[in-house]
Amino acid sequence: MRFDNLMLRSAEQQSLEDVSIEAFLQSIEKKAYRMALLALSNHADAIDVLQDSMLKLVSNYEDRPSHEWKPLFYKILQNRIRDFQRQYKMKNLLFFWKSDDHDNLIEEWSDDDENHPELDVGKERMQAHVLKALQALPEKQQQCFLMRSWEGMSVIETAKAMGCSEGSVKTHYFRAVNKLRELLGEEYDVQI
């Protein structure tokens, strides 16, 4: 069983090496946008951070092997999100009297190419609850959960992207899953 996983992992890495950087960026664009949106709660800010991260990957790391792009990109994205949050805090301290109007995150969450008018109300309600639960997580737990669950990144890749140890990734992920179970499990009988 372990050998099969290693062979599958090797095949995945081989197929990644045949991918252009443009194709790689297209493949992660939506998920990376959602991660930035969850962290920043503003569509325009999430787009800016995403574009900056993509530009930095292309300009600085395009010559790297393609199997290194994913952890590098998410490391860049995390750093850009933190930088933006620091700048935002400073701006709020300096200009505290101005109000800042944020986009409705739930509208952004459901704004996909596959948006159909016949969407089930129960599905929308569950999406809103899941989004609210994800936002309730501390930043590191949220980002770790998204990288591991949405992106399917390994513990090692997530550790590289987050700039922490593998043990920290396991701890953040474990806590995130438990918190989500606590927040969502009773109402939706969630099996995460």
PDB file of C-alpha atoms in Angstrom:
ATOM      1  CA  MET A   1       0.000   0.000   0.000  1.00  0.00           C
ATOM      2  CA  ARG A   2       2.788   2.433   0.913  1.00  0.00           C
ATOM      3  CA  PHE A   3       4.641   1.549  -2.304  1.00  0.00           C
ATOM      4  CA  ASP A   4       1.499   2.358  -4.348  1.00  0.00           C
ATOM      5  CA  ASN A   5       1.305   5.774  -2.698  1.00  0.00           C
ATOM      6  CA  LEU A   6       4.955   6.419  -3.509  1.00  0.00           C
ATOM      7  CA  MET A   7       4.417   5.390  -7.135  1.00  0.00           C
ATOM      8  CA  LEU A   8       1.336   7.625  -7.374  1.00  0.00           C
ATOM      9  CA  ARG A   9       3.280  10.521  -5.821  1.00  0.00           C
ATOM     10  CA  SER A  10       6.118   9.961  -8.291  1.00  0.00           C
ATOM     11  CA  ALA A  11       3.670   9.941 -11.221  1.00  0.00           C
ATOM     12  CA  GLU A  12       2.082  13.174  -9.940  1.00  0.00           C
ATOM     13  CA  GLN A  13       5.485  14.834  -9.710  1.00  0.00           C
ATOM     14  CA  GLN A  14       6.384  13.662 -13.221  1.00  0.00           C
ATOM     15  CA  SER A  15       3.163  15.086 -14.632  1.00  0.00           C
ATOM     16  CA  LEU A  16       3.804  18.363 -12.795  1.00  0.00           C
ATOM     17  CA  GLU A  17       7.186  18.665 -14.461  1.00  0.00           C
ATOM     18  CA  ASP A  18       5.499  18.751 -17.865  1.00  0.00           C
ATOM     19  CA  VAL A  19       3.287  21.705 -16.867  1.00  0.00           C
ATOM     20  CA  SER A  20       3.974  25.294 -17.898  1.00  0.00           C
ATOM     21  CA  ILE A  21       3.914  28.008 -15.271  1.00  0.00           C
ATOM     22  CA  GLU A  22       0.812  29.504 -16.912  1.00  0.00           C
ATOM     23  CA  ALA A  23      -1.041  26.204 -16.632  1.00  0.00           C
ATOM     24  CA  PHE A  24       0.087  25.841 -13.016  1.00  0.00           C
ATOM     25  CA  LEU A  25      -1.180  29.322 -12.138  1.00  0.00           C
ATOM     26  CA  GLN A  26      -4.510  28.638 -13.844  1.00  0.00           C
ATOM     27  CA  SER A  27      -4.884  25.404 -11.895  1.00  0.00           C
ATOM     28  CA  ILE A  28      -4.489  27.095  -8.501  1.00  0.00           C
ATOM     29  CA  GLU A  29      -6.045  30.476  -9.237  1.00  0.00           C
ATOM     30  CA  LYS A  30      -9.549  29.882  -7.812  1.00  0.00           C
ATOM     31  CA  LYS A  31      -8.436  28.106  -4.657  1.00  0.00           C
ATOM     32  CA  ALA A  32      -5.708  30.659  -3.979  1.00  0.00           C
ATOM     33  CA  TYR A  33      -8.232  33.456  -4.480  1.00  0.00           C
ATOM     34  CA  ARG A  34     -10.600  31.839  -1.970  1.00  0.00           C
ATOM     35  CA  MET A  35      -7.770  31.527   0.552  1.00  0.00           C
ATOM     36  CA  ALA A  36      -6.855  35.199   0.153  1.00  0.00           C
ATOM     37  CA  LEU A  37     -10.515  36.208   0.328  1.00  0.00           C
ATOM     38  CA  LEU A  38     -11.050  34.262   3.542  1.00  0.00           C
ATOM     39  CA  ALA A  39      -7.995  35.897   5.091  1.00  0.00           C
ATOM     40  CA  LEU A  40      -8.681  39.445   3.901  1.00  0.00           C
ATOM     41  CA  SER A  41     -12.503  39.568   3.612  1.00  0.00           C
ATOM     42  CA  ASN A  42     -12.341  41.897   0.607  1.00  0.00           C
ATOM     43  CA  HIS A  43     -12.544  40.990  -3.084  1.00  0.00           C
ATOM     44  CA  ALA A  44     -10.262  43.745  -4.397  1.00  0.00           C
ATOM     45  CA  ASP A  45      -7.627  43.117  -1.743  1.00  0.00           C
ATOM     46  CA  ALA A  46      -7.694  39.366  -2.389  1.00  0.00           C
ATOM     47  CA  ILE A  47      -7.226  39.939  -6.127  1.00  0.00           C
ATOM     48  CA  ASP A  48      -4.309  42.325  -5.495  1.00  0.00           C
ATOM     49  CA  VAL A  49      -2.564  39.902  -3.155  1.00  0.00           C
ATOM     50  CA  LEU A  50      -3.155  36.998  -5.538  1.00  0.00           C
ATOM     51  CA  GLN A  51      -1.758  38.900  -8.515  1.00  0.00           C
ATOM     52  CA  ASP A  52       1.275  40.065  -6.533  1.00  0.00           C
ATOM     53  CA  SER A  53       1.944  36.491  -5.434  1.00  0.00           C
ATOM     54  CA  MET A  54       1.655  35.134  -8.957  1.00  0.00           C
ATOM     55  CA  LEU A  55       3.944  37.830 -10.350  1.00  0.00           C
ATOM     56  CA  LYS A  56       6.538  37.145  -7.693  1.00  0.00           C
ATOM     57  CA  LEU A  57       6.468  33.408  -8.421  1.00  0.00           C
ATOM     58  CA  VAL A  58       6.881  33.984 -12.145  1.00  0.00           C
ATOM     59  CA  SER A  59       9.572  36.645 -11.853  1.00  0.00           C
ATOM     60  CA  ASN A  60      11.662  34.909  -9.173  1.00  0.00           C
ATOM     61  CA  TYR A  61      11.016  31.174  -9.431  1.00  0.00           C
ATOM     62  CA  GLU A  62       9.930  30.306 -12.978  1.00  0.00           C
ATOM     63  CA  ASP A  63      13.249  28.539 -13.593  1.00  0.00           C
ATOM     64  CA  ARG A  64      12.704  26.194 -10.629  1.00  0.00           C
ATOM     65  CA  PRO A  65      11.384  22.665 -11.215  1.00  0.00           C
ATOM     66  CA  SER A  66       7.599  22.704 -11.493  1.00  0.00           C
ATOM     67  CA  HIS A  67       7.103  20.364  -8.518  1.00  0.00           C
ATOM     68  CA  GLU A  68       8.529  23.160  -6.307  1.00  0.00           C
ATOM     69  CA  TRP A  69       6.053  25.809  -7.518  1.00  0.00           C
ATOM     70  CA  LYS A  70       3.112  24.853  -5.304  1.00  0.00           C
ATOM     71  CA  PRO A  71       4.832  25.183  -1.906  1.00  0.00           C
ATOM     72  CA  LEU A  72       6.731  28.255  -3.133  1.00  0.00           C
ATOM     73  CA  PHE A  73       3.546  29.907  -4.354  1.00  0.00           C
ATOM     74  CA  TYR A  74       1.664  29.302  -1.118  1.00  0.00           C
ATOM     75  CA  LYS A  75       4.627  30.567   0.906  1.00  0.00           C
ATOM     76  CA  ILE A  76       4.591  33.757  -1.184  1.00  0.00           C
ATOM     77  CA  LEU A  77       0.813  34.036  -0.831  1.00  0.00           C
ATOM     78  CA  GLN A  78       0.983  33.646   2.953  1.00  0.00           C
ATOM     79  CA  ASN A  79       3.685  36.305   3.196  1.00  0.00           C
ATOM     80  CA  ARG A  80       1.715  38.720   0.994  1.00  0.00           C
ATOM     81  CA  ILE A  81      -1.434  38.164   3.093  1.00  0.00           C
ATOM     82  CA  ARG A  82       0.512  38.879   6.299  1.00  0.00           C
ATOM     83  CA  ASP A  83       2.115  41.973   4.755  1.00  0.00           C
ATOM     84  CA  PHE A  84      -1.261  43.250   3.640  1.00  0.00           C
ATOM     85  CA  GLN A  85      -2.799  42.628   7.054  1.00  0.00           C
ATOM     86  CA  ARG A  86       0.055  44.538   8.731  1.00  0.00           C
ATOM     87  CA  GLN A  87      -0.407  47.453   6.333  1.00  0.00           C
ATOM     88  CA  TYR A  88      -4.150  47.394   6.916  1.00  0.00           C
ATOM     89  CA  LYS A  89      -3.704  47.482  10.702  1.00  0.00           C
ATOM     90  CA  MET A  90      -1.306  50.402  10.407  1.00  0.00           C
ATOM     91  CA  LYS A  91      -3.683  52.249   8.091  1.00  0.00           C
ATOM     92  CA  ASN A  92      -6.520  51.725  10.571  1.00  0.00           C
ATOM     93  CA  LEU A  93      -4.395  53.031  13.424  1.00  0.00           C
ATOM     94  CA  LEU A  94      -3.436  56.126  11.464  1.00  0.00           C
ATOM     95  CA  PHE A  95      -6.823  56.767   9.861  1.00  0.00           C
ATOM     96  CA  PHE A  96      -9.175  55.358  12.498  1.00  0.00           C
ATOM     97  CA  TRP A  97     -11.889  57.924  11.824  1.00  0.00           C
ATOM     98  CA  LYS A  98     -12.494  56.682   8.271  1.00  0.00           C
ATOM     99  CA  SER A  99     -14.843  53.751   7.789  1.00  0.00           C
ATOM    100  CA  ASP A 100     -13.940  50.987   5.386  1.00  0.00           C
ATOM    101  CA  ASP A 101     -16.737  49.257   3.500  1.00  0.00           C
ATOM    102  CA  HIS A 102     -16.011  45.555   3.007  1.00  0.00           C
ATOM    103  CA  ASP A 103     -17.484  43.330   0.282  1.00  0.00           C
ATOM    104  CA  ASN A 104     -20.027  40.761   1.278  1.00  0.00           C
ATOM    105  CA  LEU A 105     -17.874  37.663   1.626  1.00  0.00           C
ATOM    106  CA  ILE A 106     -20.767  35.262   1.301  1.00  0.00           C
ATOM    107  CA  GLU A 107     -21.686  36.721  -2.100  1.00  0.00           C
ATOM    108  CA  GLU A 108     -18.075  36.327  -3.194  1.00  0.00           C
ATOM    109  CA  TRP A 109     -18.002  32.753  -1.903  1.00  0.00           C
ATOM    110  CA  SER A 110     -20.935  31.698  -4.063  1.00  0.00           C
ATOM    111  CA  ASP A 111     -19.892  33.729  -7.143  1.00  0.00           C
ATOM    112  CA  ASP A 112     -18.559  30.923  -9.344  1.00  0.00           C
ATOM    113  CA  ASP A 113     -18.730  30.237 -13.044  1.00  0.00           C
ATOM    114  CA  GLU A 114     -21.324  27.583 -12.200  1.00  0.00           C
ATOM    115  CA  ASN A 115     -23.753  29.957 -10.435  1.00  0.00           C
ATOM    116  CA  HIS A 116     -27.246  28.639 -11.213  1.00  0.00           C
ATOM    117  CA  PRO A 117     -30.474  30.328 -10.151  1.00  0.00           C
ATOM    118  CA  GLU A 118     -31.938  27.034  -8.981  1.00  0.00           C
ATOM    119  CA  LEU A 119     -29.393  26.672  -6.168  1.00  0.00           C
ATOM    120  CA  ASP A 120     -30.829  24.929  -3.185  1.00  0.00           C
ATOM    121  CA  VAL A 121     -31.460  27.219  -0.200  1.00  0.00           C
ATOM    122  CA  GLY A 122     -30.133  24.563   2.164  1.00  0.00           C
ATOM    123  CA  LYS A 123     -26.868  24.422   0.230  1.00  0.00           C
ATOM    124  CA  GLU A 124     -26.488  28.212   0.404  1.00  0.00           C
ATOM    125  CA  ARG A 125     -27.199  28.142   4.118  1.00  0.00           C
ATOM    126  CA  MET A 126     -24.619  25.403   4.684  1.00  0.00           C
ATOM    127  CA  GLN A 127     -22.053  27.326   2.585  1.00  0.00           C
ATOM    128  CA  ALA A 128     -22.621  30.392   4.727  1.00  0.00           C
ATOM    129  CA  HIS A 129     -22.151  28.348   7.906  1.00  0.00           C
ATOM    130  CA  VAL A 130     -18.985  26.681   6.596  1.00  0.00           C
ATOM    131  CA  LEU A 131     -17.587  30.041   5.554  1.00  0.00           C
ATOM    132  CA  LYS A 132     -18.397  31.532   8.931  1.00  0.00           C
ATOM    133  CA  ALA A 133     -16.760  28.568  10.678  1.00  0.00           C
ATOM    134  CA  LEU A 134     -13.621  28.891   8.504  1.00  0.00           C
ATOM    135  CA  GLN A 135     -13.433  32.590   9.312  1.00  0.00           C
ATOM    136  CA  ALA A 136     -13.695  31.775  13.017  1.00  0.00           C
ATOM    137  CA  LEU A 137     -10.471  29.757  12.871  1.00  0.00           C
ATOM    138  CA  PRO A 138      -7.205  31.441  13.828  1.00  0.00           C
ATOM    139  CA  GLU A 139      -5.217  32.454  10.732  1.00  0.00           C
ATOM    140  CA  LYS A 140      -2.609  29.680  10.866  1.00  0.00           C
ATOM    141  CA  GLN A 141      -5.228  26.985  11.435  1.00  0.00           C
ATOM    142  CA  GLN A 142      -7.362  28.394   8.624  1.00  0.00           C
ATOM    143  CA  GLN A 143      -4.518  28.522   6.131  1.00  0.00           C
ATOM    144  CA  CYS A 144      -3.195  25.096   7.156  1.00  0.00           C
ATOM    145  CA  PHE A 145      -6.653  23.559   6.790  1.00  0.00           C
ATOM    146  CA  LEU A 146      -7.155  25.130   3.354  1.00  0.00           C
ATOM    147  CA  MET A 147      -3.745  24.013   2.088  1.00  0.00           C
ATOM    148  CA  ARG A 148      -4.172  20.471   3.343  1.00  0.00           C
ATOM    149  CA  SER A 149      -7.884  20.010   2.513  1.00  0.00           C
ATOM    150  CA  TRP A 150      -8.535  22.212  -0.514  1.00  0.00           C
ATOM    151  CA  GLU A 151      -5.154  21.997  -2.152  1.00  0.00           C
ATOM    152  CA  GLY A 152      -4.330  18.469  -1.053  1.00  0.00           C
ATOM    153  CA  MET A 153      -0.823  19.514  -0.095  1.00  0.00           C
ATOM    154  CA  SER A 154       1.272  17.124   1.965  1.00  0.00           C
ATOM    155  CA  VAL A 155       2.444  17.935   5.484  1.00  0.00           C
ATOM    156  CA  ILE A 156       5.932  18.644   4.123  1.00  0.00           C
ATOM    157  CA  GLU A 157       4.652  20.966   1.364  1.00  0.00           C
ATOM    158  CA  THR A 158       2.396  22.793   3.825  1.00  0.00           C
ATOM    159  CA  ALA A 159       5.261  23.209   6.282  1.00  0.00           C
ATOM    160  CA  LYS A 160       7.421  24.730   3.546  1.00  0.00           C
ATOM    161  CA  ALA A 161       4.611  27.039   2.442  1.00  0.00           C
ATOM    162  CA  MET A 162       3.815  28.178   5.986  1.00  0.00           C
ATOM    163  CA  GLY A 163       7.449  28.391   7.087  1.00  0.00           C
ATOM    164  CA  CYS A 164       6.989  26.147  10.103  1.00  0.00           C
ATOM    165  CA  SER A 165       7.774  22.607  11.193  1.00  0.00           C
ATOM    166  CA  GLU A 166       5.844  19.535  10.117  1.00  0.00           C
ATOM    167  CA  GLY A 167       4.752  19.064  13.723  1.00  0.00           C
ATOM    168  CA  SER A 168       3.242  22.560  13.745  1.00  0.00           C
ATOM    169  CA  VAL A 169       1.331  21.779  10.557  1.00  0.00           C
ATOM    170  CA  LYS A 170      -0.091  18.622  12.129  1.00  0.00           C
ATOM    171  CA  THR A 171      -1.064  20.548  15.256  1.00  0.00           C
ATOM    172  CA  HIS A 172      -2.712  23.417  13.339  1.00  0.00           C
ATOM    173  CA  TYR A 173      -4.583  20.980  11.105  1.00  0.00           C
ATOM    174  CA  PHE A 174      -5.754  18.845  14.036  1.00  0.00           C
ATOM    175  CA  ARG A 175      -7.020  21.903  15.911  1.00  0.00           C
ATOM    176  CA  ALA A 176      -8.721  23.281  12.808  1.00  0.00           C
ATOM    177  CA  VAL A 177     -10.540  20.024  12.129  1.00  0.00           C
ATOM    178  CA  ASN A 178     -11.670  19.737  15.744  1.00  0.00           C
ATOM    179  CA  LYS A 179     -12.901  23.350  15.803  1.00  0.00           C
ATOM    180  CA  LEU A 180     -14.792  22.861  12.530  1.00  0.00           C
ATOM    181  CA  ARG A 181     -16.356  19.669  13.865  1.00  0.00           C
ATOM    182  CA  GLU A 182     -17.376  21.568  16.986  1.00  0.00           C
ATOM    183  CA  LEU A 183     -18.850  24.460  14.988  1.00  0.00           C
ATOM    184  CA  LEU A 184     -20.484  22.466  12.187  1.00  0.00           C
ATOM    185  CA  GLY A 185     -20.769  18.895  13.368  1.00  0.00           C
ATOM    186  CA  GLU A 186     -23.933  19.130  15.392  1.00  0.00           C
ATOM    187  CA  GLU A 187     -26.033  20.974  12.811  1.00  0.00           C
ATOM    188  CA  TYR A 188     -24.779  19.211   9.686  1.00  0.00           C
ATOM    189  CA  ASP A 189     -23.422  15.945  11.088  1.00  0.00           C
ATOM    190  CA  VAL A 190     -20.094  16.779   9.460  1.00  0.00           C
ATOM    191  CA  GLN A 191     -17.484  14.093   9.018  1.00  0.00           C
ATOM    192  CA  ILE A 192     -14.285  16.035   8.277  1.00  0.00           C
TER     193      ILE A 192
END
